[in-house]
Amino acid sequence: MTQYKAPLRDMQFVLHELLDVEKQYAAIPAYAETNRELVDSIIEAGAQFSENELSPINRSGDEEGCQFDQGVVTTPTGFKQAYSKFVELGFGALSADPEYGGQGLPPSVGIAMSEMNGTANWSWSMYPGLSHGAVNTIEQHGTEEQKKTYLTQLISGRWTGTMCLTESHAGSDLGIIRSRAEPQADGSFKISGTKIFISAGEHDMAENIVHIVLARLPDAPKGTKGISLFIVPKFLPTADGGVGARNGVSCGSIEHKMGIKASATCVINFDQATGFLIGPPNRGLNCMFTFMNTARIGTALQGVCAAEGSFQGALSYARERLAMRSLSGPKAPEKEADPIIVHPAVRQLLLTQKAFAEGGRAMVYWLSTQTDIITGTTDADQRKAADDLMSFLTPIAKAFLTEVGYEAANHGVQVYGGHGFIREWGMEQIVRDTRIALLYEGTTQIQALDLLGRKVLQSQGAMLRQFTKIVHKFCQANEAKPGMADFVKELARLNKEWGEVTTEIGMRAMQNADEVGAAAVDYLMYAGYVTMGFLWAWMAQVAQDKIAAGSEEADFYKAKVQTAQFYFKRILPRTQAHVAAMRGGLEVLMQMDADHMAF
Amino acid sequence: MTQYKAPLRDMQFVLHELLDVEKQYAAIPAYAETNRELVDSIIEAGAQFSENELSPINRSGDEEGCQFDQGVVTTPTGFKQAYSKFVELGFGALSADPEYGGQGLPPSVGIAMSEMNGTANWSWSMYPGLSHGAVNTIEQHGTEEQKKTYLTQLISGRWTGTMCLTESHAGSDLGIIRSRAEPQADGSFKISGTKIFISAGEHDMAENIVHIVLARLPDAPKGTKGISLFIVPKFLPTADGGVGARNGVSCGSIEHKMGIKASATCVINFDQATGFLIGPPNRGLNCMFTFMNTARIGTALQGVCAAEGSFQGALSYARERLAMRSLSGPKAPEKEADPIIVHPAVRQLLLTQKAFAEGGRAMVYWLSTQTDIITGTTDADQRKAADDLMSFLTPIAKAFLTEVGYEAANHGVQVYGGHGFIREWGMEQIVRDTRIALLYEGTTQIQALDLLGRKVLQSQGAMLRQFTKIVHKFCQANEAKPGMADFVKELARLNKEWGEVTTEIGMRAMQNADEVGAAAVDYLMYAGYVTMGFLWAWMAQVAQDKIAAGSEEADFYKAKVQTAQFYFKRILPRTQAHVAAMRGGLEVLMQMDADHMAF
């Protein structure tokens, strides 16, 4: 199997040349001191850690899996040690609040770290990943006391966090959860219920686990407006912040899954466990959205990791593996056959992976610079704009990048031929590990409804227009540049088409709200391809400017432009199918009686 | 996990109402006595066997896998017993030559059996499946003595067969295989070499295994024209046809794979093993094509099985699982939420699965009726026409149906949400089991080159025109029928476009042969969607005629028409993306230096 190598040059391109983060940091009071040197040194340290500590235990972790024995979960060999090292290096605390031990760096720096950890070993990266979400939730909604008690420990990495939402009958629909919280005289609550699919719910890496739990108060209204949020630690904290008595929280079993086998997916039983309300009563779902947005960007990143990891594996194989002669004549006549990278059909697979990996990286990093603004700015207007853009792009990034990341992972298998199906080579593991990304943190279908229904149509198109304005500005600024005309022309066409299609669906939805659901998934994929098209055009422009300025790295920049050209010519046409499918409408989905779907 | 239920009504629709096999059988001397009653009774017996014997050991087989210990392979619990029962019922001998113990039934009857076996338990079905290919090869290319010795045993099922092509360095490119065959004084050969990925290469189900092996004679020319075909039995046959001395054939190990874990995928070592030339020297690859065509149709079927199996699972889940309210108002107000089948985005997944399962069934069965003609007719012209159509459609069926079958399997997981990722539910197993179908028996890329390069362009479009004429005739015959206009209009447009696109690519390929590889995969997928579109239009026409004739099964036929409408409105538009991608051309694939693909 392939050893992971952090794509440092590309990460730097996105952070420094595309997004110019140093300049943006300088304009945000909280991050003004973060300079390029610091960012690069952290990323390089993260690369070493990911390559040397995480990548080597990725496949063994998959083979070994997590073990469950009477409530105790043991992670695979090496996982605990790697986690200790991660904590020691302070990598978990990069973007956390300095008041509680964090380093106060911009979230975009943390995203780069997460990408490298995740590509090297997605299962492992979920343990610190879940803590990250718990930290964000307590930072935003916790009381001062809760912050002191839990944040410090979570940020240090001594304790880890979870997100306890799902119950066996309730996943996409959290309004019908049944876990209960009974108020106690001392202001605490007794939490009872069973949660499933709890990642990092139980393990042997940290001395305590802080569960963030959704449950209903006795007098709560029905549905989503009657859910509250609680902190429920595995061990109750002592007065001095240490680990005290065991709480009524236990792991009932772990799931046997298709992938991410080294990530413990737990059934967690709360049996009159002591919990502490976080945020206002019955507003738990709103508070949880913070956590969920973090998790959604983190999951979008999984798509990028899948594309990058499978691309690395496939590229090295395609350069070495010999099969057949090029149709246009032998390319390696001294060998018994040509390396398969000479074949256009193989290049199509590789370039698709590359376009999704680098385009996805640009998308997620761009999003994370919006998070930088949201968390760091003191300017309310600037924050509002970033927040709106973020709201609009989050479902797109989450669903689109996991869908295309999964496609890329499958291309990795395909490049290897039959060998891709064999576990030893590591390609099929990426497919298995990535499949969950299209499901957890809201399925593709749920994200699609969120985008089209809640974001675009409920804002009467305002959120879309905010985005298409950005694209429009870009087009205006670049239409006259040599080498940009083709990109700009197609992008401008799509930008206009996007608005038209949205209006069409909006009109139909006024007649029948189900039209939203009928169009949603195609709409989301369309949105994803166009958004990534914008990012590729933008990257091509930056690269062309560098070439024009006589950069010594012309090969790197040329490859960027060529990948953009590939994307526009061979990938972006997929938008046509999605537009046509949307226009195919609702009736053909609904006219069949559910009882007549099979005879 | 879901219990498999054979889709008997739909199978009967395709065989009897769409293809009218009874009428076709009657016109083929060899099959004139096969009537509907006989076909249906065999299918019903096969359904019972598949549902009761194979489906229950599908998931346990996956969990248990095959075990390897010092050259001995043990199949999972129940596999051997099920195989004995299968042999006892005579199911393996349905379409085989009566002279050697077969039942002499048309291959299309065998395909229906294979579909049910395969959907219920793909891994299990591979053992008899491989025998089927060995039988065909020996039937066509063996000497009378070879037939007497091997065919009888293979047809009875007492012995099983394999197909030993791949070596670790040579899969898609068989021209570079290294296994050697040295002629012996007695007319036999000593075979040496190592073959990998040998399905059913070693197991505990049968008393002997007959390997069909590709190897090179000492004086053989280089490349594909220097490969010969040999029969190499695990145990040498005795004079009376029994099992004699152990031959120099051994299993070195079994592969650890993503899926089809209950199918033994073996490394087979030939160490001066005694082999017998089959067919002319150096013409092995040509002889092997018989085997490979059988195997390709068998693999196309795996796509249908994946779609059918995952659809059955997803449909039953979608009818039961409650989540959220329909956007157009509650549909099950008495329940705490609506069953998810009310949501358009869920229906989109289900109908896509259904369209691929039923459309794929129609495609494979239609193909198998061409095999009926090829194997049974005495009319040379009729055979030639069937053979040409078969040659043209085989790569389409193999690659397209496995690609969309894999998509359907993934939709099965998606309908289950997070539960789809859990092994217990069986949905993820279908994904893992099906992934190999896009690789073995020639990857999608290889099939695409075969279709566009070898079939369409080398015949200067003749093979395509043969097909588009069939479609054209259908359009002419049905354009005036009420309810058929939309189907016919779109189909006629695509039929014309297909020819135009082919001409374009053909012109470009005259300048640069790599244009074929650049367009091939999109071309194949385009071909697949159009071919399936034709079948859906055809099925809609048959169903509408039944409704018009006042059938009592109007619900069944209405659902057929509605599925066709769904396919045309929501799936067929994908052709637009493929046409545009093909027109995106070669340059964007080739311009990047292989060394610049990553920095």
PDB file of C-alpha atoms in Angstrom, chain A residues 168-295:
ATOM      1  CA  SER A 168     -31.984   3.746  16.455  1.00  0.00           C
ATOM      2  CA  HIS A 169     -35.346   5.012  15.186  1.00  0.00           C
ATOM      3  CA  ALA A 170     -34.226   8.614  14.658  1.00  0.00           C
ATOM      4  CA  GLY A 171     -31.334   9.809  12.530  1.00  0.00           C
ATOM      5  CA  SER A 172     -32.272  12.314   9.858  1.00  0.00           C
ATOM      6  CA  ASP A 173     -35.322  13.158  11.931  1.00  0.00           C
ATOM      7  CA  LEU A 174     -34.076  14.267  15.339  1.00  0.00           C
ATOM      8  CA  GLY A 175     -37.498  15.637  16.221  1.00  0.00           C
ATOM      9  CA  ILE A 176     -38.613  12.185  17.326  1.00  0.00           C
ATOM     10  CA  ILE A 177     -35.775  11.275  19.701  1.00  0.00           C
ATOM     11  CA  ARG A 178     -36.821   9.718  23.005  1.00  0.00           C
ATOM     12  CA  SER A 179     -33.906  10.195  25.407  1.00  0.00           C
ATOM     13  CA  ARG A 180     -35.133  11.941  28.541  1.00  0.00           C
ATOM     14  CA  ALA A 181     -33.646  14.409  31.000  1.00  0.00           C
ATOM     15  CA  GLU A 182     -35.152  14.772  34.476  1.00  0.00           C
ATOM     16  CA  PRO A 183     -34.287  17.918  36.417  1.00  0.00           C
ATOM     17  CA  GLN A 184     -32.674  17.355  39.807  1.00  0.00           C
ATOM     18  CA  ALA A 185     -32.754  19.542  42.872  1.00  0.00           C
ATOM     19  CA  ASP A 186     -29.103  20.544  42.464  1.00  0.00           C
ATOM     20  CA  GLY A 187     -29.699  21.943  38.980  1.00  0.00           C
ATOM     21  CA  SER A 188     -28.277  18.908  37.226  1.00  0.00           C
ATOM     22  CA  PHE A 189     -30.315  16.367  35.205  1.00  0.00           C
ATOM     23  CA  LYS A 190     -30.694  12.604  35.091  1.00  0.00           C
ATOM     24  CA  ILE A 191     -30.273  11.496  31.490  1.00  0.00           C
ATOM     25  CA  SER A 192     -31.755   8.217  30.246  1.00  0.00           C
ATOM     26  CA  GLY A 193     -31.841   6.730  26.811  1.00  0.00           C
ATOM     27  CA  THR A 194     -29.846   4.889  24.199  1.00  0.00           C
ATOM     28  CA  LYS A 195     -27.849   6.607  21.492  1.00  0.00           C
ATOM     29  CA  ILE A 196     -26.375   4.835  18.503  1.00  0.00           C
ATOM     30  CA  PHE A 197     -23.659   5.561  15.952  1.00  0.00           C
ATOM     31  CA  ILE A 198     -21.595   7.447  18.531  1.00  0.00           C
ATOM     32  CA  SER A 199     -18.139   7.880  17.058  1.00  0.00           C
ATOM     33  CA  ALA A 200     -15.389   7.818  19.690  1.00  0.00           C
ATOM     34  CA  GLY A 201     -18.153   7.047  22.185  1.00  0.00           C
ATOM     35  CA  GLU A 202     -15.854   4.749  24.125  1.00  0.00           C
ATOM     36  CA  HIS A 203     -12.138   4.056  23.680  1.00  0.00           C
ATOM     37  CA  ASP A 204      -8.821   3.730  25.479  1.00  0.00           C
ATOM     38  CA  MET A 205      -7.070   6.900  24.323  1.00  0.00           C
ATOM     39  CA  ALA A 206      -8.148   9.462  26.886  1.00  0.00           C
ATOM     40  CA  GLU A 207      -8.897   9.472  30.571  1.00  0.00           C
ATOM     41  CA  ASN A 208     -12.393  10.870  30.191  1.00  0.00           C
ATOM     42  CA  ILE A 209     -15.027  11.314  27.478  1.00  0.00           C
ATOM     43  CA  VAL A 210     -17.366  14.287  27.344  1.00  0.00           C
ATOM     44  CA  HIS A 211     -20.641  13.429  25.658  1.00  0.00           C
ATOM     45  CA  ILE A 212     -22.758  16.196  24.188  1.00  0.00           C
ATOM     46  CA  VAL A 213     -26.236  14.696  24.313  1.00  0.00           C
ATOM     47  CA  LEU A 214     -29.628  15.597  22.882  1.00  0.00           C
ATOM     48  CA  ALA A 215     -32.548  14.722  25.194  1.00  0.00           C
ATOM     49  CA  ARG A 216     -36.046  15.885  26.048  1.00  0.00           C
ATOM     50  CA  LEU A 217     -37.112  17.636  29.228  1.00  0.00           C
ATOM     51  CA  PRO A 218     -40.303  16.295  30.882  1.00  0.00           C
ATOM     52  CA  ASP A 219     -42.426  19.252  29.805  1.00  0.00           C
ATOM     53  CA  ALA A 220     -40.846  19.666  26.389  1.00  0.00           C
ATOM     54  CA  PRO A 221     -43.004  20.418  23.346  1.00  0.00           C
ATOM     55  CA  LYS A 222     -43.120  17.728  20.697  1.00  0.00           C
ATOM     56  CA  GLY A 223     -40.739  17.747  17.759  1.00  0.00           C
ATOM     57  CA  THR A 224     -37.531  19.643  17.127  1.00  0.00           C
ATOM     58  CA  LYS A 225     -38.503  22.515  19.409  1.00  0.00           C
ATOM     59  CA  GLY A 226     -38.522  20.319  22.483  1.00  0.00           C
ATOM     60  CA  ILE A 227     -34.967  19.099  22.492  1.00  0.00           C
ATOM     61  CA  SER A 228     -32.294  20.224  24.898  1.00  0.00           C
ATOM     62  CA  LEU A 229     -28.551  19.819  24.971  1.00  0.00           C
ATOM     63  CA  PHE A 230     -26.566  18.331  27.815  1.00  0.00           C
ATOM     64  CA  ILE A 231     -22.983  17.696  28.801  1.00  0.00           C
ATOM     65  CA  VAL A 232     -22.724  14.159  30.142  1.00  0.00           C
ATOM     66  CA  PRO A 233     -19.193  13.117  31.081  1.00  0.00           C
ATOM     67  CA  LYS A 234     -18.165   9.475  31.332  1.00  0.00           C
ATOM     68  CA  PHE A 235     -16.526  10.293  34.664  1.00  0.00           C
ATOM     69  CA  LEU A 236     -17.882  13.175  36.688  1.00  0.00           C
ATOM     70  CA  PRO A 237     -15.261  15.877  37.151  1.00  0.00           C
ATOM     71  CA  THR A 238     -13.828  16.427  40.615  1.00  0.00           C
ATOM     72  CA  ALA A 239     -13.720  19.884  42.150  1.00  0.00           C
ATOM     73  CA  ASP A 240     -10.121  20.344  41.038  1.00  0.00           C
ATOM     74  CA  GLY A 241     -10.913  19.369  37.441  1.00  0.00           C
ATOM     75  CA  GLY A 242      -9.746  15.784  37.633  1.00  0.00           C
ATOM     76  CA  VAL A 243     -11.554  12.529  36.943  1.00  0.00           C
ATOM     77  CA  GLY A 244     -14.067  11.584  39.617  1.00  0.00           C
ATOM     78  CA  ALA A 245     -16.822   9.004  39.983  1.00  0.00           C
ATOM     79  CA  ARG A 246     -18.039   6.955  37.038  1.00  0.00           C
ATOM     80  CA  ASN A 247     -21.250   8.358  35.625  1.00  0.00           C
ATOM     81  CA  GLY A 248     -24.201   6.222  34.446  1.00  0.00           C
ATOM     82  CA  VAL A 249     -22.849   6.082  30.914  1.00  0.00           C
ATOM     83  CA  SER A 250     -21.817   2.831  29.314  1.00  0.00           C
ATOM     84  CA  CYS A 251     -20.972   1.422  25.934  1.00  0.00           C
ATOM     85  CA  GLY A 252     -23.386  -1.373  25.039  1.00  0.00           C
ATOM     86  CA  SER A 253     -21.616  -2.550  21.894  1.00  0.00           C
ATOM     87  CA  ILE A 254     -19.722  -1.350  18.877  1.00  0.00           C
ATOM     88  CA  GLU A 255     -20.977  -1.605  15.324  1.00  0.00           C
ATOM     89  CA  HIS A 256     -19.540  -3.922  12.701  1.00  0.00           C
ATOM     90  CA  LYS A 257     -19.190  -1.691   9.721  1.00  0.00           C
ATOM     91  CA  MET A 258     -18.226  -1.519   6.076  1.00  0.00           C
ATOM     92  CA  GLY A 259     -15.288   0.771   6.852  1.00  0.00           C
ATOM     93  CA  ILE A 260     -13.732   3.186   9.354  1.00  0.00           C
ATOM     94  CA  LYS A 261     -13.246   0.020  11.357  1.00  0.00           C
ATOM     95  CA  ALA A 262     -10.608   1.562  13.572  1.00  0.00           C
ATOM     96  CA  SER A 263     -13.064   4.247  14.622  1.00  0.00           C
ATOM     97  CA  ALA A 264     -15.226   2.982  17.473  1.00  0.00           C
ATOM     98  CA  THR A 265     -18.892   3.463  16.550  1.00  0.00           C
ATOM     99  CA  CYS A 266     -20.703   2.880  19.817  1.00  0.00           C
ATOM    100  CA  VAL A 267     -24.088   2.217  21.248  1.00  0.00           C
ATOM    101  CA  ILE A 268     -24.067   4.431  24.337  1.00  0.00           C
ATOM    102  CA  ASN A 269     -26.500   3.772  27.150  1.00  0.00           C
ATOM    103  CA  PHE A 270     -27.393   6.596  29.487  1.00  0.00           C
ATOM    104  CA  ASP A 271     -28.887   5.156  32.623  1.00  0.00           C
ATOM    105  CA  GLN A 272     -29.886   7.952  34.959  1.00  0.00           C
ATOM    106  CA  ALA A 273     -26.586   9.561  34.073  1.00  0.00           C
ATOM    107  CA  THR A 274     -25.826  12.964  35.528  1.00  0.00           C
ATOM    108  CA  GLY A 275     -25.923  15.659  32.860  1.00  0.00           C
ATOM    109  CA  PHE A 276     -25.667  19.432  32.739  1.00  0.00           C
ATOM    110  CA  LEU A 277     -27.832  21.600  30.559  1.00  0.00           C
ATOM    111  CA  ILE A 278     -25.905  23.549  27.965  1.00  0.00           C
ATOM    112  CA  GLY A 279     -27.619  26.494  26.357  1.00  0.00           C
ATOM    113  CA  PRO A 280     -31.308  27.312  26.886  1.00  0.00           C
ATOM    114  CA  PRO A 281     -33.888  24.548  27.462  1.00  0.00           C
ATOM    115  CA  ASN A 282     -35.614  23.230  24.325  1.00  0.00           C
ATOM    116  CA  ARG A 283     -33.107  25.027  22.107  1.00  0.00           C
ATOM    117  CA  GLY A 284     -30.699  22.125  21.942  1.00  0.00           C
ATOM    118  CA  LEU A 285     -31.014  21.563  18.250  1.00  0.00           C
ATOM    119  CA  ASN A 286     -30.106  25.162  17.548  1.00  0.00           C
ATOM    120  CA  CYS A 287     -27.045  24.898  19.781  1.00  0.00           C
ATOM    121  CA  MET A 288     -26.168  21.602  18.155  1.00  0.00           C
ATOM    122  CA  PHE A 289     -26.041  23.271  14.767  1.00  0.00           C
ATOM    123  CA  THR A 290     -22.711  24.812  15.702  1.00  0.00           C
ATOM    124  CA  PHE A 291     -21.374  21.362  16.332  1.00  0.00           C
ATOM    125  CA  MET A 292     -23.044  20.034  13.206  1.00  0.00           C
ATOM    126  CA  ASN A 293     -21.672  22.760  10.953  1.00  0.00           C
ATOM    127  CA  THR A 294     -18.170  22.043  12.199  1.00  0.00           C
ATOM    128  CA  ALA A 295     -18.784  18.372  11.635  1.00  0.00           C
TER     129      ALA A 295
END
